[in-house]
Amino acid sequence: MFKRKGKSNLILNYVILLLLVCLALGPILVLFFNSLKSFNDLGTNPIGLPRVVLIENYVNAWVQGEFATTLTNSLIYVVFTVAGVLVLGGMAAYSLARLDPPGDNLYLVYMLTLSTIPFWLYVIPLFIMWRNLGLLDTRAGLIIMYIAFNSPFAIFLLRSFLMSLSRDFEDAARVDGANEWQVMTRVVIPIMWPAFLTVGLVVGLGVWSEFQAALIFLQRDELMPVTTSYYNFTQRFGRDWSLTSAGAVMMIAPVLMLFLALQRQFVTGLTQGGIKL
Amino acid sequence: MPWLFIAPITLLHLVVVVGPSVAGMYYSLTEWSGIGQAEFVGLDNFRELFFEDRNFLLALRHNLMWLAFFLTVPFVMALAVAALLAQVRIGSMAIRTAFFIPYVLPSVVVASIWRMLLDPRLGFGVALENWGIKGLAYPYLGDKNTALAAIAFVDNWHWWGFLMILFLTAMQSIPSDLYDAAKIDGANRWQEFLHVTLPGIRPTIFFMLMMTAIWSFLVFDYVWILTHGGPAGSSEMLATYLYKQAFQRFEAGYGAAIGITMSAIAGIMATIFVFFRRRGWDV
């Protein structure tokens, strides 16, 4: 396919690409179709369009899967984690990029090493410590962990964004008599919004989708994020695909809408280091 | 003053990640249920793991097979498709978006979709039978010969598009005069790909190979959600085995030993890559 030259052979490119686009999007369409089918319709027609559109599936899934509670929980985890990461990670990034602490390079190496420590190395002692501290099976316990997991990425991204900005505005503010706190809150934070948005999207998506830590560290149904709650839901209603599909669509709809609206920021952020298998 | 700004997040890290990691190393040398006193047993856990525990060795084997799959299949797909996509203009952005979408879906949803599609009675195989293509309706996730491959397929479905976008982004930063020079030298598109594109994105390929090598020993979500490591242990992985030992059988010390082993293997993988890089595979 690389050998021939000229424009005409781009047709082959398009054929292959469109087939693979079908492989990428087809399964998601099947999920959407199934979410609208009746139980009997699904039993005889599992892949195609619904014969009769059944919106009630969404109502049933919403009630039986307790999506009102779990979507709220996930939102709480996302908001508090993003806020914590931006505040604590942002402070560290600001210091590393602007205040020139002694040993900052060593600290970056430490941070890089730290971010590669596997979850499975420390999960057992962390679990036991969380139990002893009364943080097991609490919202705060999970949020603290999520902030710790996500902050190395945030520090690296915010730091490099800051390094790419000129210091002129800050120096001007200092000449005008602003102290360091005022320089940070009045000058630096306002120009950092693009980077905050990128970090917020990547971290938010990660927390929204997170499964293994929530599975291990939460037991109470009323605290569960939508992922582990949905997992339990699919275990309970294993064969009722119209119900589980409707639940899945409700979980991914906000993500897909946000992704399509802010695609550029998502892709930049994810390709810069929010990479997970 | 500068360190005051760094202290809070560093403290949080020490408490959540560093401290427990060190504690994990100690607990791997103990017999412990997670409650009460841990009994020091030296390297007993590791002896048991490597010389007596067939389930552990099986899981390790599955992780190695997983590694082989993920070092090849997604990379070949991503490189080939990135090369195809780099040549087209019309619709290029829309196609990129489509390839990226599976990556932003949560693992529980991806698993849910494919549990339906891989179902022997209602999956894609049955739909194809209605179209006249027979023989593909099969319990892929329920057969111990195919379960692991089916999980890898599902994980890759959500992963390879992202890898492709990474490669495509890297390809676009290759200076276009390199391609012009290749054309003047009479290179065809295959030679261009081999001698300009591939060397141009080598750092990205290299980095992602290394990350894949690390992650392959830590995989949990898709395996746990789709099969719990079954049927009959045929898709058991180190992470699912650790989870069962530590959180279902309350063998905290033994679980910690599995955790150390996984991390050590992942660390060795990373070291091998760094070593090759130093030895002139340069990036």
JSON list of C-alpha atoms in Angstrom, two decimals, chain B residues 44-57 241 254:
[
{"chain": "B", "resi": 44, "resn": "ASP", "atom": "CA", "xyz": [9.43, -18.38, 52.85]},
{"chain": "B", "resi": 45, "resn": "ASN", "atom": "CA", "xyz": [6.72, -16.62, 50.85]},
{"chain": "B", "resi": 46, "resn": "PHE", "atom": "CA", "xyz": [9.02, -16.30, 47.85]},
{"chain": "B", "resi": 47, "resn": "ARG", "atom": "CA", "xyz": [10.13, -19.92, 48.09]},
{"chain": "B", "resi": 48, "resn": "GLU", "atom": "CA", "xyz": [6.51, -20.98, 48.14]},
{"chain": "B", "resi": 49, "resn": "LEU", "atom": "CA", "xyz": [5.66, -18.68, 45.22]},
{"chain": "B", "resi": 50, "resn": "PHE", "atom": "CA", "xyz": [8.39, -19.85, 42.90]},
{"chain": "B", "resi": 51, "resn": "PHE", "atom": "CA", "xyz": [8.73, -23.51, 43.87]},
{"chain": "B", "resi": 52, "resn": "GLU", "atom": "CA", "xyz": [5.33, -24.66, 45.11]},
{"chain": "B", "resi": 53, "resn": "ASP", "atom": "CA", "xyz": [2.57, -22.39, 43.93]},
{"chain": "B", "resi": 54, "resn": "ARG", "atom": "CA", "xyz": [1.51, -23.57, 40.48]},
{"chain": "B", "resi": 55, "resn": "ASN", "atom": "CA", "xyz": [-1.25, -20.95, 40.32]},
{"chain": "B", "resi": 56, "resn": "PHE", "atom": "CA", "xyz": [1.31, -18.20, 40.72]},
{"chain": "B", "resi": 57, "resn": "LEU", "atom": "CA", "xyz": [3.55, -19.62, 38.01]},
{"chain": "B", "resi": 241, "resn": "TYR", "atom": "CA", "xyz": [-4.08, -13.51, 42.06]},
{"chain": "B", "resi": 254, "resn": "TYR", "atom": "CA", "xyz": [1.76, -13.67, 50.78]}
]
